[in-house]
Amino acid sequence: MEPVIPLASASFLKCGQCSLGKICLPVGLDRDDMNSLEEIVDTGRVFQEGETVYSAGQPFEYIFAVKSGMFKTVLNDSQGSEHIASFHLPGELFGLDAIYSSVHGSSAVALGTASLCAIRYKDLENLATKVPGLQQHLFSLMSKEVHNSFTKLHEHSVDQKLAAFLVALSARYKQRGYSETRFHLMMARRDIANHLNMAPETISRLFKRFQKDALIEVKRTDLNILDLEALKELSGCCGSCD
Amino acid sequence: MEPVIPLASASFLKCGQCSLGKICLPVGLDRDDMNSLEEIVDTGRVFQEGETVYSAGQPFEYIFAVKSGMFKTVLNDSQGSEHIASFHLPGELFGLDAIYSSVHGSSAVALGTASLCAIRYKDLENLATKVPGLQQHLFSLMSKEVHNSFTKLHEHSVDQKLAAFLVALSARYKQRGYSETRFHLMMARRDIANHLNMAPETISRLFKRFQKDALIEVKRTDLNILDLEALKELSGCCGSCD
DNA sequence: CGAACAATTGAACCGATTCAAGATGCGTGG
DNA sequence: CCACGCATCTTGAATCGGTTCAATTGTTCG
């Protein structure tokens, strides 16, 4: 008898919208699986601007898949200053950085109205032993995250950092089926600056220059990439800038 | 009948010397497992200064565990400049950043004479489905790597970066049973500089200042940490600076 | 409409790099 | 064992990129 593979059938997860979607589809599923899945995946919690999903220091129990809107994960250092580790787009998973520890090292906060699925990590882990494809997929996801972090650590000038940030966002939107050249930035300038370790003023000046050079068009939070290739070039794309 | 758990018994891996050691010990093992393990773990390849383990672009097949000496993984960007993504100490695993892709995105090079174990990734993956503890352990390892990268991206001043680098090295040596205050840096100043995105001259000046402030003693490649707490403070240790 | 906040712009400043020597260590061969 | 030569490391002075500070404009919302 085949093991039950509940994750495959969640209404959200099965349709390929999230990072688990790819793996969920091929495994084969039926109606009966639905119920067991509902126990693992808690669909549909909605957050308002600034609401926290979890805070640093809280016990780690769930990982999260973004359904709509955007979330950010924030690190606090010993001096009390905050740093935005990453932004999370619809379909992406977050919270994986806490697996190694029993508590969260970062906090997750909604940028504007946003919703997510919560997945009990222990259940996901168990499931991954039964569904090899899921295990592979999770390894792959984390591996990619490690690789991305490595390339970010190499970035040098502010031009390069901002270009790489925009290129990466573009690629992520594209992967989820959105336009790769037109999207909303969602986050404030200050947040972008914080994330990239720059002054907000610098972001402003760079956006202006990028516009002058006909690389992009930005109006408030709307971004239109005019020359993606040039941006990639600027970012010094480390071989695989997907 | 219990599944065979070969990884548990490799002479190197089983003794807790490497990142897999922790997980290998508890799973329970016997003599018969030894043989199957030998097929997965290719023990004992020795490299000389500058020799490459793998290069960017080569197909990904193995992950590696350092037995002795030190290795570095190097990224090449589109302009042909190199960046050292990380250094790998005895007992540590590397190559996990290539899992998501079919080819290596980085190269691995020996710093001085060094040796390693090669582990066929596909085999490790298979094994992980049979040994839940191994799967957990791998998730945990990668999770920690993600988290570490996040904290590194936050570092601001050169003081902070170098302090954090030394503190991290100290912690890693400690974890492997070496002294946490006295160790060889192995790598050249230029390599440290490259890794931290700084000029070699800056490293020199910082070492001098750290010595003046009685934080460390450095003579060539020998490091003696005099005030680890102060260094941690300087690094702005993000909560868990183990 | 006005208050509060976010983004932009300009000018002064500072940290880190760069460039150019000089010192130190290290292996080689006399 | 010392002298030579190369490579690495150190040190100082000039420069540059990005930040900081301060003031202005723009945007959102009660």
Coordinates of C-alpha atoms (C1' of nucleotides) in Angstrom, one line a residue:
Chain A
M1 CA 0.0 0.0 0.0
E2 CA 1.2 3.4 -1.0
P3 CA 1.8 6.0 1.7
V4 CA -0.6 8.8 1.8
I5 CA 0.9 11.9 0.1
P6 CA -1.4 14.6 1.4
L7 CA 0.7 17.6 0.5
A8 CA 0.0 17.0 -3.1
S9 CA -3.6 18.0 -3.0
A10 CA -4.0 21.2 -1.1
S11 CA -6.0 23.6 -3.1
F12 CA -3.2 26.2 -3.0
L13 CA -0.2 24.0 -3.2
K14 CA -1.3 21.7 -5.9
C15 CA -1.7 24.2 -8.5
G16 CA 1.9 25.0 -8.9
Q17 CA 1.6 28.5 -7.5
C18 CA 4.0 27.9 -4.7
S19 CA 7.5 26.5 -4.3
L20 CA 6.1 23.2 -3.4
G21 CA 3.8 23.1 -6.4
K22 CA 6.3 21.7 -8.8
I23 CA 6.9 18.7 -6.6
C24 CA 3.3 18.2 -5.6
L25 CA 1.9 17.6 -9.1
P26 CA 3.9 14.6 -10.2
V27 CA 3.4 12.4 -7.2
G28 CA -0.2 11.3 -7.9
L29 CA -3.0 12.1 -5.6
D30 CA -6.6 11.5 -4.9
R31 CA -9.6 12.9 -3.0
D32 CA -8.9 11.0 0.2
D33 CA -5.5 12.7 0.5
M34 CA -7.2 16.0 0.8
N35 CA -8.3 15.6 4.4
S36 CA -4.9 14.6 5.7
L37 CA -3.4 17.5 3.9
E38 CA -5.7 20.0 5.5
E39 CA -4.1 19.0 8.8
I40 CA -0.6 19.9 7.6
V41 CA -1.3 23.0 5.6
D42 CA -3.2 25.7 7.4
T43 CA -4.5 27.8 4.6
G44 CA -5.5 31.3 4.7
R45 CA -4.2 33.6 7.4
V46 CA -4.3 37.2 6.4
F47 CA -2.0 39.9 7.7
Q48 CA -2.2 43.7 7.6
E49 CA 0.7 46.1 7.0
G50 CA 3.3 45.7 9.7
E51 CA 1.7 42.6 11.4
T52 CA 4.2 40.0 12.4
V53 CA 4.0 36.4 11.4
Y54 CA 6.6 35.4 14.0
S55 CA 9.3 37.2 16.0
A56 CA 12.9 36.4 16.8
G57 CA 13.2 34.2 19.8
Q58 CA 9.8 32.5 19.3
P59 CA 9.9 28.7 19.0
F60 CA 10.2 27.4 15.4
E61 CA 7.3 25.3 14.3
Y62 CA 6.0 26.3 10.9
I63 CA 7.4 27.3 7.6
F64 CA 5.3 29.6 5.5
A65 CA 4.2 29.9 1.8
V66 CA 3.2 33.3 0.6
K67 CA -0.3 33.3 -1.0
S68 CA -0.6 37.0 -1.8
G69 CA 1.2 40.2 -1.0
M70 CA 4.7 40.3 0.4
F71 CA 6.5 39.6 3.6
K72 CA 9.9 40.5 4.8
T73 CA 12.2 38.7 7.3
V74 CA 14.1 41.0 9.7
L75 CA 17.2 40.3 11.7
N76 CA 18.0 42.3 14.9
D77 CA 21.6 42.7 15.9
S78 CA 23.0 43.4 19.4
Q79 CA 22.9 47.2 19.0
G80 CA 19.2 47.0 18.3
S81 CA 19.4 47.9 14.6
E82 CA 17.3 46.0 12.2
H83 CA 18.3 44.4 8.9
I84 CA 15.9 43.0 6.3
A85 CA 17.3 39.7 5.3
S86 CA 14.9 39.1 2.5
F87 CA 11.6 39.8 0.8
H88 CA 9.1 37.0 0.0
L89 CA 6.9 37.0 -3.0
P90 CA 3.7 35.1 -3.7
G91 CA 4.5 31.4 -4.1
E92 CA 7.7 31.5 -2.1
L93 CA 8.6 29.8 1.1
F94 CA 10.1 31.4 4.1
G95 CA 11.1 30.4 7.6
L96 CA 13.6 27.8 6.5
D97 CA 16.5 29.6 8.0
A98 CA 15.2 28.6 11.5
I99 CA 15.3 24.8 10.9
Y100 CA 18.7 24.4 12.4
S101 CA 17.6 26.1 15.6
S102 CA 14.7 25.5 17.9
V103 CA 13.8 29.2 17.8
H104 CA 13.5 31.8 15.1
G105 CA 16.5 34.0 14.6
S106 CA 14.5 36.5 12.6
S107 CA 11.1 38.1 12.5
A108 CA 8.7 38.0 9.6
V109 CA 6.5 41.0 8.9
A110 CA 3.8 41.7 6.3
L111 CA 4.4 44.5 3.8
G112 CA 0.9 45.7 3.2
T113 CA -2.0 43.3 3.2
A114 CA -0.8 39.8 2.6
S115 CA -1.8 36.2 3.2
L116 CA 0.0 32.9 3.6
C117 CA -0.2 29.1 4.3
A118 CA 1.5 27.7 7.4
I119 CA 3.0 24.3 7.2
R120 CA 4.1 22.4 10.3
Y121 CA 7.8 21.8 9.7
K122 CA 7.8 18.4 11.5
D123 CA 5.0 17.2 9.2
L124 CA 6.8 18.4 6.1
E125 CA 10.0 16.7 7.3
N126 CA 8.1 13.4 7.8
L127 CA 6.4 13.7 4.5
A128 CA 9.8 14.3 2.8
T129 CA 11.0 10.9 4.0
K130 CA 8.0 9.3 2.3
V131 CA 8.1 11.4 -0.9
P132 CA 11.7 11.4 -2.2
G133 CA 10.8 14.1 -4.7
L134 CA 9.7 16.4 -1.9
Q135 CA 13.0 15.9 -0.1
Q136 CA 14.9 16.6 -3.3
H137 CA 12.9 19.7 -3.9
L138 CA 13.5 21.0 -0.4
F139 CA 17.3 20.3 -0.7
S140 CA 17.2 22.1 -4.0
L141 CA 15.4 25.1 -2.6
M142 CA 17.8 25.6 0.2
S143 CA 20.8 24.9 -2.0
K144 CA 19.7 27.7 -4.2
E145 CA 19.2 30.0 -1.3
V146 CA 22.8 29.3 -0.2
H147 CA 24.1 30.0 -3.7
N148 CA 22.2 33.2 -4.0
S149 CA 23.5 34.4 -0.7
F150 CA 27.1 33.7 -1.9
T151 CA 26.7 35.7 -5.0
K152 CA 25.2 38.6 -3.0
L153 CA 28.2 38.7 -0.7
H154 CA 30.4 39.4 -3.7
E155 CA 28.6 42.5 -4.9
H156 CA 30.7 45.5 -4.7
S157 CA 29.4 48.9 -5.9
V158 CA 25.9 50.2 -5.1
D159 CA 25.1 50.1 -8.8
Q160 CA 25.8 46.5 -8.9
K161 CA 23.8 45.7 -5.8
L162 CA 20.7 47.6 -6.9
A163 CA 20.9 46.1 -10.4
A164 CA 21.3 42.6 -9.0
F165 CA 18.3 43.2 -6.7
L166 CA 16.1 44.3 -9.5
V167 CA 17.3 41.5 -11.8
A168 CA 16.6 38.9 -9.1
L169 CA 13.1 40.3 -8.4
S170 CA 12.4 40.2 -12.1
A171 CA 13.5 36.5 -12.3
R172 CA 11.4 35.6 -9.3
Y173 CA 8.3 37.3 -10.7
K174 CA 8.9 35.6 -14.0
Q175 CA 9.2 32.2 -12.4
R176 CA 5.8 32.7 -10.8
G177 CA 4.2 33.6 -14.1
Y178 CA 4.2 37.4 -13.7
S179 CA 5.7 39.9 -16.0
E180 CA 9.5 40.1 -15.7
T181 CA 9.7 43.7 -16.7
R182 CA 6.7 45.3 -15.0
F183 CA 5.9 44.9 -11.4
H184 CA 5.2 46.6 -8.1
L185 CA 8.1 47.0 -5.7
M186 CA 5.7 46.9 -2.7
M187 CA 8.4 47.8 -0.3
A188 CA 9.5 51.4 0.6
R189 CA 12.8 52.9 -0.6
R190 CA 14.0 52.8 3.0
D191 CA 13.4 49.0 3.0
I192 CA 15.3 48.5 -0.2
A193 CA 18.1 50.6 1.2
N194 CA 18.2 48.7 4.5
H195 CA 18.1 45.3 2.7
L196 CA 21.0 46.3 0.4
N197 CA 23.0 48.0 3.2
M198 CA 22.8 51.4 1.6
A199 CA 21.4 54.9 2.5
P200 CA 17.9 55.6 1.2
E201 CA 19.3 58.7 -0.5
T202 CA 21.6 56.5 -2.5
I203 CA 18.6 54.4 -3.8
S204 CA 17.0 57.6 -4.8
R205 CA 20.0 58.8 -6.8
L206 CA 20.5 55.4 -8.4
F207 CA 16.9 55.1 -9.5
K208 CA 17.3 58.5 -11.1
R209 CA 20.5 57.5 -12.9
F210 CA 19.1 54.2 -14.0
Q211 CA 16.2 56.2 -15.5
K212 CA 18.5 58.6 -17.2
D213 CA 20.4 55.7 -18.7
A214 CA 17.1 54.3 -19.9
L215 CA 17.5 51.1 -17.9
I216 CA 14.2 51.4 -16.0
E217 CA 11.2 53.6 -15.3
V218 CA 10.1 54.0 -11.7
K219 CA 7.2 55.9 -10.4
R220 CA 6.7 55.5 -6.7
T221 CA 6.3 51.8 -6.3
D222 CA 5.7 50.9 -10.0
L223 CA 8.7 49.5 -11.8
N224 CA 9.2 49.1 -15.5
I225 CA 12.4 47.5 -16.7
L226 CA 13.4 48.9 -20.1
D227 CA 16.7 47.1 -20.6
L228 CA 16.9 43.9 -18.6
E229 CA 20.0 42.7 -20.4
A230 CA 21.9 45.9 -19.5
L231 CA 20.8 45.5 -15.9
K232 CA 22.0 41.9 -15.8
E233 CA 25.3 43.1 -17.3
L234 CA 25.6 45.8 -14.6
S235 CA 24.8 43.3 -11.9
G236 CA 27.9 41.3 -13.0
C237 CA 25.6 38.3 -13.2
C238 CA 27.6 35.4 -11.7
G239 CA 27.2 33.0 -14.6
S240 CA 23.8 31.7 -13.7
C241 CA 21.7 34.8 -13.2
D242 CA 18.6 32.8 -14.2
Chain B
M1 CA 13.8 -5.6 8.9
E2 CA 15.8 -2.4 9.3
P3 CA 17.2 -0.7 6.2
V4 CA 20.9 -0.8 5.8
I5 CA 22.4 2.5 7.1
P6 CA 25.9 2.4 5.6
L7 CA 26.9 6.0 6.1
A8 CA 27.0 5.4 9.8
S9 CA 30.2 3.4 9.8
A10 CA 32.8 5.0 7.6
S11 CA 36.0 5.2 9.5
F12 CA 36.1 8.9 9.1
L13 CA 32.5 9.8 9.2
K14 CA 31.5 7.7 12.2
C15 CA 33.9 9.2 14.6
G16 CA 32.1 12.5 14.8
Q17 CA 34.9 14.4 13.1
C18 CA 32.8 15.6 10.2
S19 CA 29.5 17.3 9.9
L20 CA 27.8 14.0 9.3
G21 CA 29.4 12.5 12.4
K22 CA 26.7 13.7 14.7
I23 CA 24.0 12.0 12.8
C24 CA 26.0 8.9 12.0
L25 CA 26.5 7.9 15.6
P26 CA 23.0 7.6 16.9
V27 CA 21.5 5.6 14.1
G28 CA 23.0 2.2 15.1
L29 CA 25.3 0.4 12.9
D30 CA 27.1 -2.9 12.5
R31 CA 30.1 -4.4 10.6
D32 CA 28.1 -5.4 7.6
D33 CA 27.3 -1.8 6.9
M34 CA 30.9 -1.0 6.4
N35 CA 31.1 -2.4 2.9
S36 CA 28.1 -0.6 1.5
L37 CA 29.4 2.6 3.0
E38 CA 32.8 2.3 1.3
E39 CA 30.9 2.5 -2.0
I40 CA 29.3 5.8 -1.1
V41 CA 32.2 7.4 0.6
D42 CA 35.4 7.7 -1.3
T43 CA 37.9 8.3 1.4
G44 CA 41.3 9.9 1.1
R45 CA 42.0 12.1 -1.9
V46 CA 44.9 14.4 -1.2
F47 CA 45.4 17.8 -2.8
Q48 CA 48.4 20.1 -3.0
E49 CA 48.4 23.9 -2.7
G50 CA 46.2 25.4 -5.5
E51 CA 44.9 22.1 -6.8
T52 CA 41.2 22.2 -7.8
V53 CA 38.6 19.7 -6.5
Y54 CA 36.1 20.8 -9.1
S55 CA 35.6 23.8 -11.3
A56 CA 32.6 26.0 -12.2
G57 CA 30.7 24.5 -15.0
Q58 CA 31.6 20.9 -14.3
P59 CA 28.7 18.5 -13.6
F60 CA 27.7 18.2 -10.0
E61 CA 28.0 14.7 -8.6
Y62 CA 29.7 14.7 -5.2
I63 CA 29.7 16.7 -2.1
F64 CA 32.9 16.7 0.0
A65 CA 33.9 16.4 3.6
V66 CA 37.3 18.0 4.6
K67 CA 39.6 15.5 6.3
S68 CA 42.6 17.8 6.8
G69 CA 43.9 21.2 5.7
M70 CA 41.6 23.8 4.2
F71 CA 39.7 24.4 1.0
K72 CA 38.1 27.5 -0.5
T73 CA 35.2 27.7 -2.9
V74 CA 35.5 30.4 -5.5
L75 CA 32.9 32.2 -7.6
N76 CA 33.7 33.8 -11.0
D77 CA 31.7 36.7 -12.2
S78 CA 31.1 37.8 -15.7
Q79 CA 34.0 40.3 -15.6
G80 CA 36.4 37.4 -14.8
S81 CA 37.1 38.6 -11.3
E82 CA 37.1 35.9 -8.6
H83 CA 35.4 35.9 -5.2
I84 CA 36.0 33.5 -2.4
A85 CA 32.6 32.4 -1.2
S86 CA 33.9 30.4 1.8
F87 CA 36.7 28.5 3.5
H88 CA 36.2 24.9 4.6
L89 CA 37.7 23.6 7.8
P90 CA 38.4 20.0 8.7
G91 CA 35.2 18.2 9.4
E92 CA 33.0 20.5 7.3
L93 CA 31.0 19.7 4.2
F94 CA 31.1 21.7 0.9
G95 CA 29.6 21.5 -2.5
L96 CA 26.0 21.8 -1.2
D97 CA 25.5 25.0 -3.1
A98 CA 25.4 23.1 -6.3
I99 CA 22.5 20.8 -5.4
Y100 CA 19.9 22.9 -7.1
S101 CA 21.8 22.9 -10.3
S102 CA 23.2 20.2 -12.4
V103 CA 26.5 21.9 -12.6
H104 CA 28.8 23.6 -10.2
G105 CA 28.5 27.3 -9.9
S106 CA 31.8 27.6 -8.1
S107 CA 35.2 26.1 -8.0
A108 CA 36.9 24.4 -5.0
V109 CA 40.6 24.8 -4.4
A110 CA 43.0 23.5 -1.8
L111 CA 44.8 25.9 0.4
G112 CA 48.1 24.2 1.1
T113 CA 48.1 20.4 1.4
A114 CA 44.7 19.1 2.2
S115 CA 42.6 16.0 2.0
L116 CA 38.9 15.1 1.7
C117 CA 36.2 12.5 1.4
A118 CA 33.9 12.5 -1.7
I119 CA 30.3 11.5 -1.2
R120 CA 28.1 10.8 -4.2
Y121 CA 25.2 13.1 -3.7
K122 CA 22.6 10.8 -5.2
D123 CA 23.5 8.2 -2.8
L124 CA 23.4 10.6 0.1
E125 CA 20.0 11.7 -1.0
N126 CA 18.7 8.1 -1.2
L127 CA 20.2 7.4 2.2
A128 CA 18.5 10.4 3.6
T129 CA 15.1 9.1 2.7
K130 CA 15.9 5.9 4.7
V131 CA 17.5 7.6 7.6
P132 CA 15.3 10.4 8.8
G133 CA 17.9 11.6 11.1
L134 CA 20.3 12.1 8.2
Q135 CA 17.7 14.1 6.3
Q136 CA 17.0 16.3 9.3
H137 CA 20.7 16.8 9.8
L138 CA 21.2 17.9 6.2
F139 CA 18.3 20.3 6.3
S140 CA 19.7 21.7 9.5
L141 CA 23.2 22.1 8.0
M142 CA 21.8 24.0 5.0
S143 CA 19.5 26.0 7.1
K144 CA 22.4 27.2 9.2
E145 CA 24.3 28.1 6.1
V146 CA 21.4 30.2 4.9
H147 CA 21.2 31.9 8.3
N148 CA 24.9 32.6 8.4
S149 CA 24.8 34.2 5.0
F150 CA 22.0 36.4 6.1
T151 CA 23.9 37.7 9.0
K152 CA 27.0 38.3 6.9
L153 CA 25.0 40.4 4.5
H154 CA 24.2 42.8 7.3
E155 CA 27.7 43.6 8.3
H156 CA 28.7 47.1 7.7
S157 CA 32.1 48.4 8.6
V158 CA 35.3 46.7 7.9
D159 CA 35.9 46.3 11.7
Q160 CA 32.7 44.4 12.0
K161 CA 33.3 42.2 9.1
L162 CA 36.8 41.1 10.1
A163 CA 35.7 40.7 13.7
A164 CA 32.8 38.5 12.6
F165 CA 35.1 36.5 10.4
L166 CA 37.4 35.8 13.3
V167 CA 34.6 35.0 15.7
A168 CA 33.0 32.6 13.2
L169 CA 36.4 30.8 12.6
S170 CA 36.9 30.6 16.3
A171 CA 33.4 29.0 16.8
R172 CA 34.0 26.6 14.0
Y173 CA 37.3 25.4 15.3
K174 CA 35.8 25.1 18.8
Q175 CA 33.0 23.0 17.4
R176 CA 35.5 20.5 15.9
G177 CA 37.4 20.3 19.2
Y178 CA 40.2 22.7 18.4
S179 CA 41.2 25.7 20.5
E180 CA 38.8 28.6 20.0
T181 CA 41.5 31.2 20.7
R182 CA 44.6 29.9 19.0
F183 CA 44.7 28.6 15.5
H184 CA 46.3 29.0 12.1
L185 CA 44.6 31.2 9.6
M186 CA 46.0 29.1 6.7
M187 CA 44.8 31.5 4.1
A188 CA 46.7 34.6 2.9
R189 CA 45.7 38.1 3.8
R190 CA 44.8 38.6 0.2
D191 CA 42.3 35.7 0.5
I192 CA 40.8 37.1 3.6
A193 CA 40.5 40.5 1.9
N194 CA 38.9 39.0 -1.1
H195 CA 36.4 36.9 0.9
L196 CA 35.4 40.0 3.0
N197 CA 35.3 42.3 -0.1
M198 CA 38.0 44.5 1.3
A199 CA 41.5 45.6 0.2
P200 CA 44.4 43.6 1.5
E201 CA 45.8 46.8 2.9
T202 CA 42.7 47.2 5.0
I203 CA 43.2 43.8 6.6
S204 CA 46.7 44.7 7.5
R205 CA 45.7 47.9 9.1
L206 CA 42.8 46.2 11.0
F207 CA 45.1 43.5 12.3
K208 CA 47.4 46.1 13.6
R209 CA 44.6 48.0 15.3
F210 CA 43.1 44.9 16.8
Q211 CA 46.5 44.1 18.2
K212 CA 46.9 47.6 19.6
D213 CA 43.5 47.3 21.3
A214 CA 44.7 43.9 22.7
L215 CA 41.9 42.0 21.0
I216 CA 44.3 39.6 19.2
E217 CA 47.9 38.7 18.5
V218 CA 48.8 37.8 14.9
K219 CA 52.1 36.8 13.6
R220 CA 52.0 35.9 10.0
T221 CA 49.4 33.1 9.9
D222 CA 49.2 32.3 13.6
L223 CA 46.3 33.9 15.4
N224 CA 45.8 34.2 19.1
I225 CA 42.5 35.7 20.3
L226 CA 43.0 37.6 23.5
D227 CA 39.6 39.0 24.0
L228 CA 36.9 36.9 22.3
E229 CA 34.1 38.6 24.1
A230 CA 35.2 42.1 22.8
L231 CA 35.5 40.6 19.3
K232 CA 32.0 39.3 19.5
E233 CA 30.8 42.6 20.7
L234 CA 32.5 44.3 17.8
S235 CA 31.0 41.9 15.3
G236 CA 27.6 43.0 16.5
C237 CA 26.8 39.3 17.0
C238 CA 23.3 38.8 15.7
G239 CA 21.8 37.1 18.8
S240 CA 23.1 33.7 18.1
C241 CA 26.8 34.2 17.5
D242 CA 27.5 30.7 18.8
Chain C
dC1 C1' -6.7 71.6 4.4
dG2 C1' -2.9 70.7 7.1
dA3 C1' 0.0 67.3 9.6
dA4 C1' 3.0 63.6 9.3
dC5 C1' 5.7 60.8 6.8
dA6 C1' 8.4 59.4 2.5
dA7 C1' 11.2 60.6 -1.1
dT8 C1' 14.4 63.7 -3.4
dT9 C1' 18.2 66.9 -3.9
dG10 C1' 22.5 69.3 -2.8
dA11 C1' 26.9 70.1 -0.1
dA12 C1' 30.2 68.5 3.3
dC13 C1' 32.3 64.8 5.2
dC14 C1' 34.4 60.3 6.2
dG15 C1' 35.9 55.5 5.5
dA16 C1' 38.0 52.6 2.7
dT17 C1' 40.4 52.0 -1.6
dT18 C1' 44.1 52.9 -4.6
dC19 C1' 48.6 53.9 -5.7
dA20 C1' 53.4 53.9 -4.6
dA21 C1' 57.0 52.7 -1.7
dG22 C1' 59.3 50.2 1.8
dA23 C1' 59.8 46.2 5.1
dT24 C1' 59.6 41.5 6.2
dG25 C1' 59.6 36.7 5.6
dC26 C1' 60.9 32.6 2.9
dG27 C1' 63.0 29.4 -0.3
dT28 C1' 67.1 28.8 -3.2
dG29 C1' 71.7 28.3 -4.2
dG30 C1' 76.2 29.6 -3.4
Chain D
dC1 C1' 75.2 29.5 7.1
dC2 C1' 74.6 33.7 4.8
dA3 C1' 73.2 36.3 0.6
dC4 C1' 70.1 36.9 -2.9
dG5 C1' 65.5 37.4 -5.0
dC6 C1' 60.7 36.9 -5.0
dA7 C1' 56.4 37.2 -2.9
dT8 C1' 53.7 38.8 0.7
dC9 C1' 52.8 42.0 3.9
dT10 C1' 53.0 46.6 5.8
dT11 C1' 52.8 51.7 5.8
dG12 C1' 51.8 56.3 4.2
dA13 C1' 49.4 59.9 1.2
dA14 C1' 46.0 61.0 -2.2
dT15 C1' 41.6 60.0 -4.0
dC16 C1' 36.9 58.4 -4.6
dG17 C1' 32.4 56.5 -3.5
dG18 C1' 28.9 56.6 -0.5
dT19 C1' 27.1 58.4 3.7
dT20 C1' 25.5 62.0 6.5
dC21 C1' 23.3 66.1 7.3
dA22 C1' 20.1 69.6 6.1
dA23 C1' 16.6 71.5 3.5
dT24 C1' 12.9 70.9 -0.1
dT25 C1' 9.4 68.6 -2.4
dG26 C1' 5.9 65.2 -2.8
dT27 C1' 2.4 62.0 -1.0
dT28 C1' -0.9 60.1 2.0
dC29 C1' -4.4 60.4 5.3
dG30 C1' -7.1 62.0 9.2

